[in-house]
Amino acid sequence: MIKTEIYTSKKKAIRLLIISLLFVAISLCFIMNPKVFINPFLQTPYLIQGIGLLSVLLFGFGMYVATRRIVKAELALVVDDEGIHMHPQKTNNKIIDWGCIMGFSEIKINSQKILIIRVSNPEYWLLQESNMINKKMMQYNFANYGSPLSISTGSLAISQENLMYVLEDGFKKKKTNTTSSEGKFFISETILTKK
């Protein structure tokens, strides 16, 4: 099987940077002139300024991430003979072995397509996750979609369709190799038994 490396997309990072800049500008208006935004839902200037401050922090972080990805695309996913390497450059690199993958499916949440990796050992992946935010997201995915593992192509330099093709191709090749090797083993065992 050919090793496939998938990086983050610079075009999508530029889009994220523009959106983040826009929201930071609006959030700064919330902070500097809160009285303009008073309405029946937001009645106090302090609440409006608090929302503005939280938004500046959130979208400021989005600007930081986008700028890093524009300067240098990050390796986000590797598909090879071993399986699927999620976050290969990080210390918490997850390798999803082909042997525990049962298949793939797509779901749509607010027009965003997400690829679900169905595995035979979902509890193992939940126990392995140490980050509480990621763990909660994985538990939500497991409860609602039957698997804790998912991939969103929102920031990747590959379309959902192409990623699905790469994964299904690797899955089929690995299953074919496993089946044929098991068949060979079975035949040789039969021959030995007959002798």
XYZ file of N, CA and C in Angstrom:
585
model
N 0.841 -1.192 0.000
C 0.000 0.000 0.000
C 0.881 1.249 0.000
N 0.496 2.230 -0.798
C 1.249 3.489 -0.869
C 0.927 4.339 0.353
N 1.983 4.873 0.981
C 1.803 5.748 2.145
C 1.232 7.084 1.677
N 0.144 7.522 2.287
C -0.494 8.795 1.934
C -0.395 9.751 3.118
N 0.216 10.911 2.878
C 0.326 11.945 3.911
C -0.633 13.080 3.567
N -1.428 13.474 4.538
C -2.425 14.530 4.326
C -2.094 15.701 5.246
N -1.945 16.872 4.646
C -1.553 18.082 5.374
C -2.747 19.016 5.553
N -2.558 20.004 6.416
C -3.585 21.038 6.571
C -3.564 21.933 5.336
N -4.693 22.525 5.024
C -4.835 23.346 3.825
C -4.525 24.815 4.106
N -3.654 25.409 3.282
C -3.325 26.824 3.446
C -4.503 27.702 3.016
N -5.236 27.272 1.983
C -6.405 28.046 1.520
C -7.476 28.121 2.611
N -7.729 26.985 3.253
C -8.725 26.956 4.326
C -8.240 27.744 5.537
N -6.914 27.761 5.747
C -6.337 28.545 6.847
C -6.503 30.038 6.588
N -6.354 30.464 5.334
C -6.555 31.881 4.977
C -8.011 32.276 5.227
N -8.932 31.383 4.873
C -10.360 31.637 5.119
C -10.627 31.775 6.617
N -10.027 30.880 7.427
C -10.170 30.942 8.888
C -9.593 32.248 9.432
N -8.462 32.688 8.889
C -7.830 33.937 9.336
C -8.739 35.134 9.059
N -9.326 35.188 7.878
C -10.219 36.299 7.507
C -11.450 36.325 8.414
N -12.057 35.160 8.630
C -13.245 35.077 9.498
C -12.881 35.480 10.926
N -11.732 34.990 11.408
C -11.294 35.326 12.771
C -11.030 36.818 12.913
N -10.381 37.429 11.915
C -10.128 38.880 11.940
C -11.434 39.658 12.012
N -12.406 39.236 11.222
C -13.717 39.892 11.204
C -14.382 39.824 12.581
N -14.362 38.629 13.195
C -15.002 38.472 14.506
C -14.226 39.183 15.614
N -12.904 39.258 15.498
C -12.121 40.008 16.484
C -12.482 41.487 16.400
N -12.640 42.010 15.173
C -13.019 43.415 14.993
C -14.388 43.697 15.615
N -15.354 42.809 15.373
C -16.698 42.973 15.959
C -16.623 42.880 17.485
N -15.826 41.945 17.988
C -15.676 41.760 19.438
C -15.052 42.989 20.094
N -14.100 43.618 19.408
C -13.491 44.849 19.930
C -14.518 45.979 20.018
N -15.451 46.008 19.049
C -16.548 46.988 19.111
C -17.428 46.727 20.335
N -17.669 45.449 20.653
C -18.427 45.075 21.854
C -17.742 45.621 23.102
N -16.413 45.521 23.148
C -15.651 45.948 24.327
C -15.597 47.466 24.427
N -15.328 48.143 23.313
C -15.106 49.598 23.339
C -16.393 50.409 23.396
N -17.472 49.890 22.822
C -18.717 50.654 22.788
C -19.911 49.733 23.071
N -20.016 49.209 24.295
C -21.055 48.215 24.602
C -22.476 48.773 24.576
N -22.641 50.079 24.819
C -23.996 50.657 24.912
C -24.745 50.569 23.577
N -24.018 50.520 22.481
C -24.640 50.421 21.153
C -25.341 49.069 20.979
N -24.839 48.058 21.669
C -25.329 46.690 21.474
C -26.352 46.255 22.528
N -26.775 47.169 23.386
C -27.784 46.833 24.405
C -29.103 46.506 23.715
N -29.718 45.394 24.115
C -31.002 44.954 23.564
C -31.738 44.176 24.646
N -32.942 43.664 24.388
C -33.687 42.925 25.422
C -32.950 41.690 25.966
N -32.092 41.082 25.170
C -31.350 39.896 25.623
C -30.072 40.269 26.362
N -29.394 41.290 25.885
C -28.146 41.757 26.505
C -28.399 43.162 27.046
N -28.730 43.244 28.331
C -29.188 44.513 28.882
C -28.121 45.296 29.626
N -26.993 44.662 29.953
C -25.961 45.385 30.695
C -24.673 45.497 29.867
N -24.009 46.657 29.938
C -22.756 46.843 29.198
C -21.666 45.861 29.624
N -21.666 45.480 30.923
C -20.629 44.563 31.408
C -20.750 43.181 30.762
N -21.977 42.729 30.581
C -22.208 41.434 29.926
C -21.736 41.492 28.473
N -22.043 42.583 27.798
C -21.630 42.764 26.399
C -20.104 42.809 26.305
N -19.461 43.525 27.224
C -17.996 43.588 27.229
C -17.387 42.215 27.534
N -18.018 41.469 28.441
C -17.547 40.116 28.755
C -17.615 39.196 27.547
N -18.732 39.276 26.802
C -18.881 38.482 25.574
C -17.815 38.907 24.556
N -17.593 40.214 24.464
C -16.570 40.731 23.551
C -15.181 40.224 23.906
N -14.870 40.216 25.190
C -13.553 39.748 25.652
C -13.356 38.249 25.362
N -14.383 37.439 25.673
C -14.310 36.008 25.380
C -14.155 35.753 23.875
N -14.878 36.537 23.079
C -14.794 36.381 21.629
C -13.420 36.759 21.098
N -12.819 37.811 21.657
C -11.466 38.208 21.240
C -10.486 37.079 21.541
N -10.612 36.466 22.729
C -9.721 35.358 23.082
C -9.915 34.159 22.157
N -11.174 33.802 21.911
C -11.483 32.649 21.071
C -11.009 32.861 19.632
N -11.413 33.975 19.038
C -11.062 34.213 17.634
C -9.606 34.658 17.479
N -9.027 35.192 18.549
C -7.596 35.475 18.543
C -6.800 34.178 18.450
N -7.265 33.156 19.166
C -6.635 31.840 19.070
C -6.804 31.280 17.662
N -7.983 31.502 17.066
C -8.225 31.085 15.674
C -7.249 31.766 14.719
N -6.965 33.054 14.960
C -5.991 33.784 14.130
C -4.598 33.176 14.274
N -4.239 32.821 15.510
C -2.924 32.218 15.774
C -2.777 30.888 15.020
N -3.794 30.022 15.142
C -3.769 28.714 14.478
C -3.709 28.895 12.965
N -4.537 29.785 12.436
C -4.574 30.026 10.989
C -3.233 30.543 10.485
N -2.627 31.480 11.215
C -1.336 32.041 10.801
C -0.263 30.957 10.783
N -0.258 30.103 11.796
C 0.717 28.994 11.825
C 0.548 28.075 10.632
N -0.695 27.788 10.267
C -0.953 26.888 9.136
C -0.663 27.549 7.795
N -0.766 28.871 7.739
C -0.417 29.578 6.498
C 1.098 29.565 6.309
N 1.825 29.812 7.391
C 3.294 29.826 7.328
C 3.824 28.438 6.977
N 3.301 27.407 7.649
C 3.755 26.040 7.384
C 2.604 25.067 7.597
N 2.260 24.352 6.525
C 1.195 23.347 6.632
C 1.655 22.217 7.547
N 0.748 21.734 8.398
C 1.067 20.668 9.349
C 0.605 19.322 8.812
N 1.393 18.293 9.093
C 0.998 16.932 8.747
C -0.123 16.528 9.702
N -1.305 16.259 9.159
C -2.471 15.996 9.999
C -2.865 14.525 10.053
N -2.543 13.776 8.980
C -3.029 12.406 8.871
C -2.084 11.614 7.976
N -1.797 10.377 8.363
C -1.000 9.471 7.520
C -1.763 8.159 7.403
N -1.898 7.679 6.174
C -2.551 6.390 5.922
C -1.498 5.484 5.292
N -1.192 4.365 5.961
C -0.188 3.439 5.443
C -0.557 1.999 5.791
N 0.409 1.076 5.650
C 0.163 -0.347 5.911
C -0.274 -0.636 7.342
N 0.196 0.160 8.297
C -0.165 -0.043 9.705
C -1.622 0.302 9.973
N -2.057 1.405 9.373
C -3.410 1.895 9.605
C -3.486 3.397 9.383
N -4.283 4.067 10.211
C -4.477 5.507 10.115
C -3.776 6.167 11.294
N -2.818 7.028 10.991
C -2.095 7.764 12.029
C -2.760 9.133 12.165
N -3.429 9.353 13.289
C -4.071 10.640 13.530
C -3.121 11.504 14.350
N -2.916 12.742 13.937
C -1.990 13.687 14.576
C -0.573 13.109 14.647
N 0.030 12.733 13.510
C 1.330 12.052 13.539
C 2.489 12.882 14.082
N 2.361 14.211 14.103
C 3.456 15.050 14.592
C 3.362 15.332 16.090
N 2.259 14.937 16.703
C 2.069 15.225 18.122
C 2.461 14.025 18.972
N 2.669 14.277 20.256
C 3.055 13.199 21.168
C 1.906 12.225 21.401
N 0.660 12.710 21.277
C -0.496 11.827 21.474
C -0.965 11.220 20.145
N -0.004 10.854 19.300
C -0.273 10.237 18.004
C -1.074 8.952 18.195
N -2.219 8.877 17.527
C -3.060 7.687 17.600
C -2.890 6.904 16.309
N -2.573 5.621 16.419
C -2.508 4.754 15.240
C -3.693 3.799 15.322
N -4.618 3.963 14.397
C -5.790 3.095 14.350
C -5.448 1.955 13.401
N -5.200 0.795 13.957
C -4.780 -0.374 13.188
C -5.907 -0.842 12.267
N -5.544 -1.274 11.053
C -6.559 -1.759 10.103
C -7.343 -2.925 10.690
N -6.691 -3.712 11.546
C -7.351 -4.877 12.124
C -8.556 -4.554 12.983
N -8.574 -3.374 13.596
C -9.722 -3.027 14.457
C -10.729 -2.122 13.742
N -10.438 -1.754 12.474
C -11.381 -0.922 11.718
C -12.429 -1.817 11.061
N -13.691 -1.466 11.285
C -14.801 -2.231 10.714
C -15.364 -1.574 9.456
N -15.123 -0.291 9.296
C -15.619 0.425 8.130
C -15.706 1.918 8.403
N -16.272 2.638 7.438
C -16.386 4.096 7.523
C -17.798 4.517 7.154
N -18.225 5.627 7.717
C -19.515 6.211 7.345
C -19.409 7.729 7.436
N -20.337 8.418 6.781
C -20.349 9.877 6.801
C -21.596 10.379 7.502
N -21.422 11.449 8.254
C -22.561 12.132 8.845
C -22.459 13.610 8.476
N -23.565 14.311 8.605
C -23.580 15.742 8.288
C -24.113 16.498 9.488
N -23.313 17.434 10.002
C -23.737 18.272 11.117
C -23.632 19.718 10.663
N -24.770 20.399 10.562
C -24.813 21.796 10.107
C -24.017 22.001 8.824
N -24.302 21.225 7.807
C -23.679 21.261 6.475
C -22.190 20.893 6.481
N -21.650 20.476 7.619
C -20.252 20.021 7.716
C -20.241 18.496 7.715
N -19.569 17.914 6.713
C -19.478 16.457 6.646
C -18.364 15.971 7.568
N -18.657 14.901 8.291
C -17.688 14.296 9.193
C -17.622 12.805 8.894
N -16.412 12.283 8.842
C -16.194 10.883 8.541
C -16.044 10.117 9.854
N -16.859 9.100 10.050
C -16.826 8.285 11.264
C -16.042 7.008 10.968
N -15.079 6.690 11.838
C -14.310 5.454 11.710
C -14.906 4.445 12.689
N -15.578 3.429 12.152
C -16.197 2.411 13.006
C -15.122 1.390 13.398
N -14.950 1.193 14.692
C -13.924 0.281 15.200
C -14.557 -0.808 16.062
N -13.825 -1.927 16.175
C -14.337 -3.056 16.953
C -14.114 -2.875 18.456
N -13.243 -1.916 18.817
C -12.899 -1.713 20.231
C -13.068 -0.255 20.661
N -14.292 0.296 20.595
C -14.489 1.720 20.912
C -14.118 2.087 22.350
N -14.354 1.174 23.289
C -14.051 1.465 24.697
C -12.554 1.698 24.906
N -11.720 0.971 24.167
C -10.267 1.118 24.269
C -9.862 2.559 23.959
N -10.437 3.124 22.900
C -10.070 4.488 22.492
C -10.551 5.513 23.501
N -11.693 5.266 24.115
C -12.191 6.170 25.151
C -11.281 6.144 26.380
N -10.810 4.953 26.748
C -9.918 4.826 27.905
C -8.542 5.425 27.639
N -8.090 5.392 26.389
C -6.758 5.899 26.041
C -6.677 7.422 26.047
N -7.797 8.096 25.846
C -7.792 9.567 25.735
C -7.641 10.216 27.104
N -6.608 11.050 27.246
C -6.351 11.709 28.532
C -6.887 13.144 28.575
N -7.016 13.783 27.418
C -7.535 15.151 27.354
C -9.048 15.120 27.591
N -9.520 15.820 28.608
C -10.939 15.751 28.996
C -11.882 16.293 27.928
N -11.475 17.362 27.235
C -12.333 17.934 26.183
C -12.472 16.934 25.042
N -11.343 16.368 24.593
C -11.386 15.365 23.527
C -12.178 14.138 23.954
N -12.015 13.751 25.220
C -12.727 12.575 25.735
C -14.241 12.794 25.703
N -14.675 13.979 26.108
C -16.114 14.297 26.085
C -16.657 14.264 24.655
N -15.870 14.808 23.705
C -16.291 14.782 22.300
C -16.368 13.344 21.781
N -15.390 12.526 22.179
C -15.392 11.123 21.764
C -16.575 10.371 22.363
N -16.898 10.656 23.634
C -18.049 10.018 24.279
C -19.349 10.429 23.578
N -19.436 11.700 23.183
C -20.613 12.188 22.457
C -20.739 11.461 21.116
N -19.613 11.366 20.387
C -19.614 10.663 19.094
C -20.034 9.209 19.265
N -19.500 8.560 20.290
C -19.814 7.151 20.534
C -21.297 6.966 20.850
N -21.834 7.839 21.703
C -23.242 7.742 22.096
C -24.181 8.019 20.922
N -23.808 8.948 20.050
C -24.701 9.366 18.964
C -24.441 8.701 17.614
N -23.192 8.314 17.354
C -22.848 7.799 16.025
C -22.215 6.413 16.057
N -22.063 5.822 17.245
C -21.582 4.455 17.344
C -20.081 4.271 17.338
N -19.319 5.358 17.257
C -17.859 5.262 17.290
C -17.274 6.538 17.876
N -16.224 6.422 18.685
C -15.602 7.621 19.250
C -14.655 8.330 18.279
N -14.312 7.674 17.171
C -13.300 8.213 16.267
C -13.926 8.851 15.033
N -13.493 10.066 14.739
C -14.020 10.777 13.575
C -12.951 11.686 12.985
N -13.131 12.033 11.713
C -12.223 12.948 11.022
C -13.073 13.985 10.306
N -12.720 15.252 10.493
C -13.352 16.339 9.744
C -12.330 16.882 8.759
N -12.743 17.044 7.518
C -11.819 17.552 6.495
C -11.860 19.074 6.402
N -12.509 19.708 7.364
C -12.651 21.164 7.354
C -11.348 21.926 7.238
N -10.265 21.402 7.794
C -8.981 22.105 7.737
C -7.936 21.348 6.918
N -8.333 20.238 6.291
C -7.380 19.413 5.556
C -7.319 19.775 4.080
N -6.162 19.498 3.472
C -5.956 19.788 2.054
C -6.422 18.608 1.200
N -7.589 18.095 1.518
C -8.189 16.984 0.779
C -9.700 17.088 0.947
N -10.423 16.703 -0.094
C -11.885 16.744 0.010
C -12.372 15.519 0.775
N -13.600 15.588 1.253
C -14.207 14.474 1.990
C -14.265 13.226 1.107
N -14.625 13.420 -0.165
C -14.757 12.300 -1.093
C -13.408 11.621 -1.324
N -12.351 12.429 -1.540
C -11.017 11.861 -1.768
C -10.481 11.154 -0.522
N -10.737 11.726 0.646
C -10.296 11.084 1.888
C -11.011 9.750 2.064
N -12.306 9.727 1.792
C -13.080 8.486 1.901
C -12.518 7.442 0.928
N -12.156 7.864 -0.273
C -11.582 6.945 -1.261
C -10.258 6.360 -0.752
N -9.359 7.216 -0.214
C -8.054 6.772 0.298
C -8.244 5.764 1.433
N -9.149 6.075 2.358
C -9.365 5.196 3.509
C -9.999 3.862 3.106
N -11.022 3.921 2.260
C -11.683 2.689 1.834
C -10.752 1.823 0.998
N -9.910 2.464 0.159
C -8.941 1.734 -0.653
C -7.944 1.004 0.254
N -7.407 1.702 1.248
C -6.479 1.082 2.199
C -7.132 -0.038 2.982
N -8.377 0.181 3.387
C -9.131 -0.816 4.153
C -9.351 -2.083 3.320
N -9.765 -1.900 2.052
C -10.012 -3.053 1.178
C -8.723 -3.819 0.903
N -7.629 -3.089 0.634
C -6.354 -3.761 0.352
C -5.871 -4.546 1.563
N -6.007 -3.967 2.742
C -5.548 -4.644 3.950
C -6.404 -5.876 4.219
N -7.715 -5.759 4.039
C -8.608 -6.896 4.263
C -8.346 -7.995 3.232
N -8.078 -7.609 1.978
C -7.781 -8.582 0.925
C -6.492 -9.327 1.235
N -5.452 -8.589 1.660
C -4.174 -9.209 2.017
C -4.336 -10.154 3.207
N -5.107 -9.734 4.199
C -5.331 -10.566 5.385
C -6.079 -11.845 5.006
N -7.131 -11.695 4.194
C -7.934 -12.845 3.791
C -7.107 -13.822 2.961
N -6.313 -13.282 1.998
C -5.523 -14.170 1.142
C -4.432 -14.870 1.939
N -3.811 -14.173 2.891
C -2.769 -14.819 3.696
C -3.381 -15.871 4.618
N -4.586 -15.589 5.138
C -5.258 -16.580 5.970
C -5.614 -17.805 5.136
N -6.047 -17.559 3.886
C -6.377 -18.652 2.971
C -5.162 -19.509 2.684
N -4.010 -18.890 2.443
C -2.783 -19.631 2.166
C -2.401 -20.480 3.374
N -2.525 -19.882 4.548
C -2.187 -20.613 5.780
C -3.099 -21.824 5.938
N -4.372 -21.619 5.660
C -5.340 -22.705 5.796
C -5.043 -23.836 4.809
N -4.713 -23.477 3.560
C -4.410 -24.481 2.535
C -3.169 -25.280 2.932
N -2.093 -24.568 3.342
C -0.861 -25.267 3.705
C -1.100 -26.171 4.914
N -1.969 -25.718 5.830
C -2.262 -26.533 6.999
C -3.005 -27.808 6.574
N -3.908 -27.641 5.601
C -4.670 -28.800 5.092
C -3.732 -29.801 4.418
N -2.800 -29.299 3.632
C -1.853 -30.159 2.941
C -1.010 -30.931 3.951
N -0.553 -30.233 4.991
C 0.246 -30.878 6.025
C -0.555 -31.956 6.745
N -1.816 -31.679 6.972
C -2.662 -32.645 7.671
C -2.867 -33.901 6.817
N -3.047 -33.683 5.510
C -3.245 -34.828 4.605
C -2.009 -35.705 4.567
N -0.813 -35.119 4.604
C 0.424 -35.913 4.559
C 0.545 -36.688 5.841
